[in-house]
Coordinates of C-alpha atoms and ligand atoms in Angstrom, one line a residue:
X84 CA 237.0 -103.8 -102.7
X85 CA 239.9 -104.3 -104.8
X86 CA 240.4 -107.2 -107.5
X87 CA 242.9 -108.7 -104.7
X88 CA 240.2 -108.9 -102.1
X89 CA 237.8 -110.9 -104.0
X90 CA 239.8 -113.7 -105.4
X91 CA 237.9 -116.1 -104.4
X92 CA 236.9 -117.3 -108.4
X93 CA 233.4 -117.3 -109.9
X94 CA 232.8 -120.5 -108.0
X95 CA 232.2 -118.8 -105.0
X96 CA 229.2 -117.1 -106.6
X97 CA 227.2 -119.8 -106.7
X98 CA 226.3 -119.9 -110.3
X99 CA 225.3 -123.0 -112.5
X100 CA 228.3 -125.5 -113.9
X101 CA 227.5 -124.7 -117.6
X102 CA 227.7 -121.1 -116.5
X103 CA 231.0 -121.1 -114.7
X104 CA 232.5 -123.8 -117.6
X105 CA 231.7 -120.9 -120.0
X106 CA 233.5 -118.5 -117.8
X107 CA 236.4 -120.4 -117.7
X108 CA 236.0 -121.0 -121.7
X109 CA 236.3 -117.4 -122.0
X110 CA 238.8 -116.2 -119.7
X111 CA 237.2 -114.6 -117.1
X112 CA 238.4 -116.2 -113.9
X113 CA 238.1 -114.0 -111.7
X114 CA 235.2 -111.5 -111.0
X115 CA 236.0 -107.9 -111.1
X116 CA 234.8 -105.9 -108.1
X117 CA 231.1 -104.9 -109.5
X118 CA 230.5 -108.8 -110.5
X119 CA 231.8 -109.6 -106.9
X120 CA 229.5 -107.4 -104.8
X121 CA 226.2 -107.1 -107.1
X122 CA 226.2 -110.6 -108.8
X123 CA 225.3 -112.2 -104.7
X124 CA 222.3 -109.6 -103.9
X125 CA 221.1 -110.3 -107.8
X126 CA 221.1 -114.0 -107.1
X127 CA 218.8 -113.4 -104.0
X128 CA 216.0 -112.3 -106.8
X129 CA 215.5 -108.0 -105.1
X130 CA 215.7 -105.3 -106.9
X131 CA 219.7 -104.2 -106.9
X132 CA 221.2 -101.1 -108.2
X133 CA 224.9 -101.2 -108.9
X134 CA 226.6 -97.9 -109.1
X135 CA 229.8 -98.3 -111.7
X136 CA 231.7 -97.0 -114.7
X137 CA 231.6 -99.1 -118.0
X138 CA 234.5 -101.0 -118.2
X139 CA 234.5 -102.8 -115.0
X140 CA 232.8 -105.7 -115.9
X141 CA 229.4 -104.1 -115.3
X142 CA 227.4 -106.2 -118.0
X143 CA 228.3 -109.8 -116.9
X144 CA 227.4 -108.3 -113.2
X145 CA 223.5 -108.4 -114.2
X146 CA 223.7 -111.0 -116.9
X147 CA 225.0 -114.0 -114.8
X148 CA 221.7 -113.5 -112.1
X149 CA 219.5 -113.1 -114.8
X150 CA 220.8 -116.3 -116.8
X151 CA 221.0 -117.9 -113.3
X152 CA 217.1 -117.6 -113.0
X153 CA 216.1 -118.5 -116.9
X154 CA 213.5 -121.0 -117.2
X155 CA 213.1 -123.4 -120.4
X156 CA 209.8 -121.7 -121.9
X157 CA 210.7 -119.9 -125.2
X158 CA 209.0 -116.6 -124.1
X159 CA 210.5 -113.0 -123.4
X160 CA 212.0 -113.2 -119.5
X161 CA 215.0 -110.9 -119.5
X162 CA 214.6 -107.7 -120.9
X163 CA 217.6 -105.1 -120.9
X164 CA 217.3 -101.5 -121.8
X165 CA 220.3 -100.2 -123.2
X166 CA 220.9 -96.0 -124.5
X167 CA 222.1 -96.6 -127.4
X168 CA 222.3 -99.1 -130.5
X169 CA 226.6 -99.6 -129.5
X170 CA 226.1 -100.1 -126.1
X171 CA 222.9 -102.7 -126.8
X172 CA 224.5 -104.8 -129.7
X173 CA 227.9 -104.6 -126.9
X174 CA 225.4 -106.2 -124.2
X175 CA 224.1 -108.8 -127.0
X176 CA 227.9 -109.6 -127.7
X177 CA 228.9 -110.0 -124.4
X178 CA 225.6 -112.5 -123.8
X179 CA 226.5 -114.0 -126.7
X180 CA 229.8 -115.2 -125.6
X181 CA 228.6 -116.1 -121.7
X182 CA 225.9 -117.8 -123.0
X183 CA 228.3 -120.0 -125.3
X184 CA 227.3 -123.5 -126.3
X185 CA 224.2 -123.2 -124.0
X186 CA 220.4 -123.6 -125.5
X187 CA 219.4 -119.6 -124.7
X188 CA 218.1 -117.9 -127.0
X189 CA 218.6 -114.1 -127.6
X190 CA 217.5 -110.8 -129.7
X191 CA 219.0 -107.5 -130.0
X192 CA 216.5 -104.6 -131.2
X193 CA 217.5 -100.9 -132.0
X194 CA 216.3 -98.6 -134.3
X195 CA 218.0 -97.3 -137.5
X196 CA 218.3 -101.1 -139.1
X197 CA 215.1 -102.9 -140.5
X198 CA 212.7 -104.8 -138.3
X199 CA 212.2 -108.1 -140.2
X200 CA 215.4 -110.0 -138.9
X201 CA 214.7 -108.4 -135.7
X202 CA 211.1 -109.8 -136.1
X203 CA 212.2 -112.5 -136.7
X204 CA 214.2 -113.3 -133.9
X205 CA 211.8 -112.5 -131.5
X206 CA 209.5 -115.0 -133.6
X207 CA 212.6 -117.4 -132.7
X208 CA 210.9 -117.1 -129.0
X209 CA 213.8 -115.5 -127.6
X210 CA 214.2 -115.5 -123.9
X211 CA 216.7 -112.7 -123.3
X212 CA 215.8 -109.2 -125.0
X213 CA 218.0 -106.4 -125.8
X214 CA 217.6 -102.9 -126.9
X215 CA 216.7 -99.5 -127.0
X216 CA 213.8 -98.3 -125.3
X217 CA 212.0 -96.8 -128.6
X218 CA 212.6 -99.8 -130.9
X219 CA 211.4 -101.8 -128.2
X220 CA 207.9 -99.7 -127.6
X221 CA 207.9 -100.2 -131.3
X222 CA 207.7 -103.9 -131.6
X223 CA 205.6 -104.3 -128.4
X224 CA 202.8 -102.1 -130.0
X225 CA 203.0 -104.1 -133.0
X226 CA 202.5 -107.4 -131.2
X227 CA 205.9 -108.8 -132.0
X228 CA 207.1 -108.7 -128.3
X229 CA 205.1 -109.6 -125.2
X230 CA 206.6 -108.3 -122.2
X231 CA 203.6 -109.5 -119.5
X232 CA 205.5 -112.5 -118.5
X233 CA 209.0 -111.1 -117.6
X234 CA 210.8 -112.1 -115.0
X235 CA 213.8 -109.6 -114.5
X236 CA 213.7 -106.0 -116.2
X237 CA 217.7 -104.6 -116.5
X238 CA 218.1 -100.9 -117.5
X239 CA 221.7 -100.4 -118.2
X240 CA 223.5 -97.0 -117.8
X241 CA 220.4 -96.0 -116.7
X242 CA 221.5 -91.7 -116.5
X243 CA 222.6 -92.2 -120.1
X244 CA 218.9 -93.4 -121.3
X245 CA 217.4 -90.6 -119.1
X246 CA 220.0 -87.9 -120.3
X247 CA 218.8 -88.9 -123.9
X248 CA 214.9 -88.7 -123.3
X249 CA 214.1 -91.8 -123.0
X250 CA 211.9 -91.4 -119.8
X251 CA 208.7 -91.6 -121.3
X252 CA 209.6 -94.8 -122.9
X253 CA 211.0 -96.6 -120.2
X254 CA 208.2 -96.0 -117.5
X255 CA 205.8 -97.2 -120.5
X256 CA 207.5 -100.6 -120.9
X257 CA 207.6 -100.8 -117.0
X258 CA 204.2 -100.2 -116.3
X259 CA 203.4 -102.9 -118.7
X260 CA 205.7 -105.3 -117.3
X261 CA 204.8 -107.8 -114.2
X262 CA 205.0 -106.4 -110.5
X263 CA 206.6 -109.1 -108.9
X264 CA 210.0 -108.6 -111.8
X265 CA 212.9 -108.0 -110.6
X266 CA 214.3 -105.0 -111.7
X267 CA 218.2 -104.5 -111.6
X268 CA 219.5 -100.8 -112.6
X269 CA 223.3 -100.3 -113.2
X270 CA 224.1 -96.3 -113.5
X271 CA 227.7 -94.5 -113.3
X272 CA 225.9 -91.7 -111.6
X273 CA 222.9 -91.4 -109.1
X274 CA 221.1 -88.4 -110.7
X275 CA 218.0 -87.1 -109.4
X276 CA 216.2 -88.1 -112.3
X277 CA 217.1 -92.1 -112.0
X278 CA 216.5 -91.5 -107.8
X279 CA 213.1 -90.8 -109.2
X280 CA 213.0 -93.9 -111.2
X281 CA 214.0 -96.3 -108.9
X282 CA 212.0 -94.8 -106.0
X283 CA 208.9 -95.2 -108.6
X284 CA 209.8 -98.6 -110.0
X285 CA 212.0 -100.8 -107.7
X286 CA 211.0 -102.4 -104.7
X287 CA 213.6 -101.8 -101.6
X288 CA 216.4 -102.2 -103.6
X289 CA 219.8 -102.8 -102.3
X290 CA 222.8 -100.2 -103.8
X291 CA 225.9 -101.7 -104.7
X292 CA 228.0 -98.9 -104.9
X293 CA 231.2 -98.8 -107.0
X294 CA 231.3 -95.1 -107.9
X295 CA 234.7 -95.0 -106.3
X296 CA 236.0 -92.0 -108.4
X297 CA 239.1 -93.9 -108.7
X298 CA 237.4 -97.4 -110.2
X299 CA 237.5 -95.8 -113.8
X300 CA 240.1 -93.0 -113.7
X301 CA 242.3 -94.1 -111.1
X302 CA 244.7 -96.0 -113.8
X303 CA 243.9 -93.4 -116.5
X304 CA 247.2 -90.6 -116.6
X305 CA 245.2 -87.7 -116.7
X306 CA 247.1 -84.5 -119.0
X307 CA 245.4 -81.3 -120.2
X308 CA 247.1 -78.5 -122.1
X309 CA 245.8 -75.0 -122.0
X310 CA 245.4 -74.0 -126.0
X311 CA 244.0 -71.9 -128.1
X312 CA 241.0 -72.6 -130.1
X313 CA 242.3 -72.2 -133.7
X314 CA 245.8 -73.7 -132.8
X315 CA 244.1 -77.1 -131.3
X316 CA 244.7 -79.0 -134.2
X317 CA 248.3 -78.3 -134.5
X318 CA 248.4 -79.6 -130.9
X319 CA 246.6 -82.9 -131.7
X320 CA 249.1 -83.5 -134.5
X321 CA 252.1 -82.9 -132.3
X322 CA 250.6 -85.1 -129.6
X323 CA 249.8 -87.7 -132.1
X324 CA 253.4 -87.7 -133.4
X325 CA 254.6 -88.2 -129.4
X326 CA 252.2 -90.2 -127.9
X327 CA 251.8 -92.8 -131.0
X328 CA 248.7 -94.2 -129.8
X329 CA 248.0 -98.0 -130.4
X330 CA 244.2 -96.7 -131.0
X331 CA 243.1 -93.3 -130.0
X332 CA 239.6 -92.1 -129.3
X333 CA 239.1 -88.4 -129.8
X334 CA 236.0 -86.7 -128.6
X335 CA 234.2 -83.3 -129.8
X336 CA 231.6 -81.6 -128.6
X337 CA 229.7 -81.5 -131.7
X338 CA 228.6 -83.3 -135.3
X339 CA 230.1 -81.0 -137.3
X340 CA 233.2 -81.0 -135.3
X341 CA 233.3 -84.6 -135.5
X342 CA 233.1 -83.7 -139.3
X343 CA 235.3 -80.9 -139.8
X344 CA 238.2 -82.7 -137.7
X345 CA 238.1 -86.2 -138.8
X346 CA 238.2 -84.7 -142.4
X347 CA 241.0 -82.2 -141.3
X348 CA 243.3 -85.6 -139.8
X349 CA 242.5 -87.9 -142.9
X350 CA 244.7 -85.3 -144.8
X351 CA 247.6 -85.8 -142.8
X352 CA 247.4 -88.9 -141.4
X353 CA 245.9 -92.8 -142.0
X354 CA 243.6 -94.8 -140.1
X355 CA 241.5 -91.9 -139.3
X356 CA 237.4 -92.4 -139.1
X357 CA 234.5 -90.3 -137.5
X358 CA 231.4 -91.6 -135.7
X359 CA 228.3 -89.3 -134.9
X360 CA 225.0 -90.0 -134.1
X361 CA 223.6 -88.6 -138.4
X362 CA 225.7 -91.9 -139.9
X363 CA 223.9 -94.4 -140.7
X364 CA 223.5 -97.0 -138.4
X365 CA 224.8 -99.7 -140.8
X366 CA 228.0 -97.3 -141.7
X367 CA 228.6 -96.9 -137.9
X368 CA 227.9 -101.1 -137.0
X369 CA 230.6 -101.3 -139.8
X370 CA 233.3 -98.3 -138.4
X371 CA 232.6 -100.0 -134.9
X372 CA 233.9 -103.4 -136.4
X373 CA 236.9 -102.0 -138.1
X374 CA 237.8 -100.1 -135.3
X375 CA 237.6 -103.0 -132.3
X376 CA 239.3 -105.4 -134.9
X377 CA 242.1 -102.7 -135.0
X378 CA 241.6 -101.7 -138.4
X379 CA 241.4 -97.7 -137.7
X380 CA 243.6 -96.6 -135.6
X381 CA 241.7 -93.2 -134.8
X382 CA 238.2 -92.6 -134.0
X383 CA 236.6 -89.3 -134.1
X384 CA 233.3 -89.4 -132.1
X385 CA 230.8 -87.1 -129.9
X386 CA 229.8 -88.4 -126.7
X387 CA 226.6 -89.9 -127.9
X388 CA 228.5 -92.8 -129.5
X389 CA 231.4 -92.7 -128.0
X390 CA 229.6 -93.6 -124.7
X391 CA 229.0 -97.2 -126.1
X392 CA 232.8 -97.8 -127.0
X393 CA 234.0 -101.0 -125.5
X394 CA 237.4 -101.5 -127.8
X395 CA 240.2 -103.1 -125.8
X396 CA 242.8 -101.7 -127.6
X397 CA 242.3 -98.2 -126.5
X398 CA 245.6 -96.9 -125.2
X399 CA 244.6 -93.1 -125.8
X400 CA 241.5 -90.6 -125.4
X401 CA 242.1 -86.9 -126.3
X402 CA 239.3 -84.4 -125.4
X403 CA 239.7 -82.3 -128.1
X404 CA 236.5 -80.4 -126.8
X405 CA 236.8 -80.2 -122.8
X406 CA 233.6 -81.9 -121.6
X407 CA 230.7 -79.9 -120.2
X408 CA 229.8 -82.1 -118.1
X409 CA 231.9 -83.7 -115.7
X410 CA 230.4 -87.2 -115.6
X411 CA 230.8 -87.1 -119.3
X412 CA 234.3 -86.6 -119.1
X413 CA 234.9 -89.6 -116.7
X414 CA 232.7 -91.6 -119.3
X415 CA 235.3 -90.6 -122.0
X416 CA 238.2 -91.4 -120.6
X417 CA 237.0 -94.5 -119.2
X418 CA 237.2 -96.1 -122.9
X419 CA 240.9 -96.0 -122.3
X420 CA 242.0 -98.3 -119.4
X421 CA 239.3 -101.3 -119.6
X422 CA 239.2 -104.1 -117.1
X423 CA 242.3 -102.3 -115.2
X424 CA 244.5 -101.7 -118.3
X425 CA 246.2 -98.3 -118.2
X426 CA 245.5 -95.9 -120.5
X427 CA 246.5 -91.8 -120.8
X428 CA 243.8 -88.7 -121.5
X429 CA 245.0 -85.9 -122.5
X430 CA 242.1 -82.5 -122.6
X431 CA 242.5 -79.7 -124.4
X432 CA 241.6 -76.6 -122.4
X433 CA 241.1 -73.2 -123.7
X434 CA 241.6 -70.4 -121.4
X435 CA 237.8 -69.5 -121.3
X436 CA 237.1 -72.9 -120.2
X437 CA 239.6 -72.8 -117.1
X438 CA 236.2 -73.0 -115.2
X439 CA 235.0 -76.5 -116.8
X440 CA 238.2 -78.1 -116.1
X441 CA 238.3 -76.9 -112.3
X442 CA 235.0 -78.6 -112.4
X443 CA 236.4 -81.9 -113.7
X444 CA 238.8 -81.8 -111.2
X445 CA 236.7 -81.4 -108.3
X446 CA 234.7 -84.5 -109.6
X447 CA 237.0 -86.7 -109.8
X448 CA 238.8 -85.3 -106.8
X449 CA 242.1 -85.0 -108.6
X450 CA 244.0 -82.5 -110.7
X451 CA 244.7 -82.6 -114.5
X452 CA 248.7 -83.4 -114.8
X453 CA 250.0 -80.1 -117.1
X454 CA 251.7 -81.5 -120.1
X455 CA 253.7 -79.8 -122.6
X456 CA 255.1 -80.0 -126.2
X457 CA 257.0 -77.8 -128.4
X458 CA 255.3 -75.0 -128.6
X459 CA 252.3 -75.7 -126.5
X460 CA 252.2 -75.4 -122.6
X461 CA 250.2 -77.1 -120.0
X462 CA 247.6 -75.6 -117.5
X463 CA 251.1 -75.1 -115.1
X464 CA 250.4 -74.3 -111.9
X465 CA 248.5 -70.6 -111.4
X466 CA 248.2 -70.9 -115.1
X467 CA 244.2 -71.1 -114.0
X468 CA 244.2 -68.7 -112.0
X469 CA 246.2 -66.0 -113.8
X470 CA 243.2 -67.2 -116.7
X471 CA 240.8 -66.6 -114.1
X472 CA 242.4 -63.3 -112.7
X473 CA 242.1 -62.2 -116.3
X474 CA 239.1 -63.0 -116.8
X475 CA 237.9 -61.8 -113.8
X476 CA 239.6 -58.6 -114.5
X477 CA 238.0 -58.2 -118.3
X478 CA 234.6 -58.2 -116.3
X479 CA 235.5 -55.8 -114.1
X480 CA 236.6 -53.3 -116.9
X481 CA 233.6 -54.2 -119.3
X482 CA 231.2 -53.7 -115.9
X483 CA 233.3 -50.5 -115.6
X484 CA 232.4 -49.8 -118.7
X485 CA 228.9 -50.2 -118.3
X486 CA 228.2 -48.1 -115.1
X487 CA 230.3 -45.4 -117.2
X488 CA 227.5 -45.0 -120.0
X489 CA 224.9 -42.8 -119.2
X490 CA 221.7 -45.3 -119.6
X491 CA 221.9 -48.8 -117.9
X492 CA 219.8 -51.2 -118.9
X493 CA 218.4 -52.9 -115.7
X494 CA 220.4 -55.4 -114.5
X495 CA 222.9 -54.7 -117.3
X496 CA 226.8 -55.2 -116.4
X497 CA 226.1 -57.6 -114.0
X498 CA 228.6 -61.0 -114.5
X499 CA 226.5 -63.0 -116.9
X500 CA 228.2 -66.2 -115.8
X501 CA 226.8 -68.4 -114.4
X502 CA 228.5 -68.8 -110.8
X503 CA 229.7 -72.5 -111.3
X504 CA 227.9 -75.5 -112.4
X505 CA 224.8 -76.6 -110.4
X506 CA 225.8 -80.8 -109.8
X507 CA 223.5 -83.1 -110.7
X508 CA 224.7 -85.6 -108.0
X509 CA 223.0 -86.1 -104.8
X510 CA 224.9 -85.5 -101.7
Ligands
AMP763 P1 231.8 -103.9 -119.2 O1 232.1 -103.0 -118.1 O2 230.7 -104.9 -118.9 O3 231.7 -103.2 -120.5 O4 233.1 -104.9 -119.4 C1 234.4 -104.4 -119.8 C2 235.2 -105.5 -120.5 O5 235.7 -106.4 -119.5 C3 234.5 -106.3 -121.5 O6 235.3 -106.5 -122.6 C4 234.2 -107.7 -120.8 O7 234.2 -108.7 -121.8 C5 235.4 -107.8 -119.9 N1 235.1 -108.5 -118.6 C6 234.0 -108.4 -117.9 N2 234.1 -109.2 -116.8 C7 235.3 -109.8 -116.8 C8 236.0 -110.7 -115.9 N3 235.5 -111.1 -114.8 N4 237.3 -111.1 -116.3 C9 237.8 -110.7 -117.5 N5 237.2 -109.8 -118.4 C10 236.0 -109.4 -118.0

């Protein structure tokens, strides 16, 4: 469905005056697809799972049902599991300013921060809980939070939490939770691992699905360049100089790249921070802040954090490191073009990685537009295959090679690689 087909308002949705007054209050007239299609079947009180990138208005989809069905007591009813401290103190936020001038009260609890104000808000009786699923087994064990009389359980990007471990913890706050919740699961992806969970923990639920490859990427410009390692940040320079990004996310695929290149840019340029999951949390709430309020103008980050990136102001992501997942790289450039904005991407490929990026391309059904700059080329057309070819060619020799010398090891000069990437999607 497209933003055209459902402009019907928020009034068609059925939702409570204060509510839709709020709305109005803060701008949101229209719902965006997700909110159209999942915000009806949530209302009817099943168990829904909405398939969807961040970005499209994902969090307001389970937030108006479950502020719909609030009752007055001042006990835990709503309870949201989020991956990660960003994306849960995002989620708070985003209550925060639906809720508005109405008398609902909320707490946000994640690890890395103390527990007393976090205590204390419970203490407030707060009917709406977010967080992470560790803090959260945390203050249940120590009595601070009773979850026995909720009403709707929400676990947000639920493949992130399970692609970070969280499994454990999440089936342990479910099984403690009442049978007759509602549980409501939003996901980008339908992995096998959160098929699991929902056939375990949801009751019939109806799938809203808004996985439309194109929802997130379709107004994303989508370049790679085909470069080599050590000349990358050269590249990144040029393209900063060209491109002059309003703000620019750029994602490695490690810490100490994150590090290393965030170090490397604050030589040459301003307005340059990193984020990775060793800073402290208080250094990253306060990098987060400077960089939605526009203060940095470049953000270094690994996927980790920049999964909960929700800054409007986005115009560019670089993959500096090419994804190695291909979900993950729809999830990076989806912090560019928020709420139908357009954005550009631009992924640096080595010519090792010709394989990762064929990959990418086959997930979101699309190719990678070569780009080029002064000195730099793009992956042109048969510039993957000639890689390949090469490649393909270097294991032939080196296999060559090997059935030369007079004592093979078993299986030895066989292709090591692994022959593509084994999807994780169902279907
Ligand atoms: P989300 O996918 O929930 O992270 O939302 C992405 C961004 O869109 C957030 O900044 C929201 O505040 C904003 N947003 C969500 N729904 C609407 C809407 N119906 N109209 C305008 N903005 C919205």
């Amino acid at each position: 469905m497209s933003l055209a087909e459902c402009d019907l308002g928020f009034e068609s949705l059925d939702l409570r005056p204060e509510i839709l007054a709020n709305l109005r209050k803060i701008g949101y007239h229209e719902p965006s697809p997700i909110q159209a299609a999942f915000i009806p079947e949530a209302l009817r009180g099943i168990d829904v799972i909405g398939q969807a990138q961040t970005g499209t208005g994902k969090t307001a989809s389970f937030l108006l049902p479950a502020l719909e069905r609030l009752s007055e007591g001042r006990y835990p009813q709503v309870l949201v599991l989020g991956p990660t401290r960003e994306l849960v103190l995002q989620v708070h936020d985003e209550a925060k300013r639906i809720i508005g001038d109405m008398d609902v009260s909320l707490a946000c609890i994640y690890g890395g921060e103390g527990f007393d104000k976090q205590i204390r808000a419970l203490q407030r009786g707060a009917q709406i809980v977010v967080g992470t699923p560790g803090r959260l087994i945390d203050m249940i064990r120590r009595g601070h939070l009773d979850i026995r009389r909720l009403t709707t359980v929400i676990l947000d990007e639920a493949d992130r939490m399970l692609d970070i471990g969280f499994r454990p913890d999440i089936e342990r706050i479910l099984r403690q939770t009442p049978k007759e919740r509602q549980t409501l699961l939003l996901s980008a992806t339908m992995a096998d691992e959160v098929m699991s969970i929902t056939n375990r923990y949801m009751v019939d639920p109806v799938i809203v699905d808004l996985s439309s490859k194109e929802i997130s990427v379709d107004r994303i410009e989508q370049h790679c360049f085909r470069v080599d390692e050590e000349r990358k940040l050269k590249l990144l320079m040029r393209l900063l100089v060209r491109e002059k990004p309003r703000q620019c996310l750029i994602f490695c695929q490690m810490k100490s790249s994150v590090r290393d290149l965030a170090e490397a840019l604050g030589k040459r340029i301003r307005g340059v921070m990193a984020m990775q999951g060793d800073m402290p949390q208080n250094k990253r709430t306060k990098v987060m802040k400077a960089f939605r309020e526009g203060q940095i103008r470049i953000l270094v980050a690994t996927d980790v954090v920049g999964r909960g990136i929700d800054v409007e102001g986005i115009s560019h992501v670089i993959n500096y490191d090419v994804p190695e997942d291909p979900d993950a790289y729809v999830h990076r450039i989806g912090r560019t073009g928020r709420m139908g904005k357009d954005g550009r991407a631009f992924t640096f490929v080595t010519a090792v990685q010709s394989q990762l990026l064929t990959d990418i391309e086959k997930h979101i059904n699309k190719m990678l537009i070569p780009d080029s700059i002064e000195g730099f080329i793009g992956c042109l057309p048969g510039g993957k295959e000639r890689a390949e070819k090469a490649l393909a060619a270097k294991r032939a020799r080196a296999s060559m090679a090997m059935a030369r010398r007079p004592r093979r090891s078993p299986g030895g000069g066989g292709s090591r690689r692994p022959k593509g990437r084994v999807s994780r999607r169902r279907g």
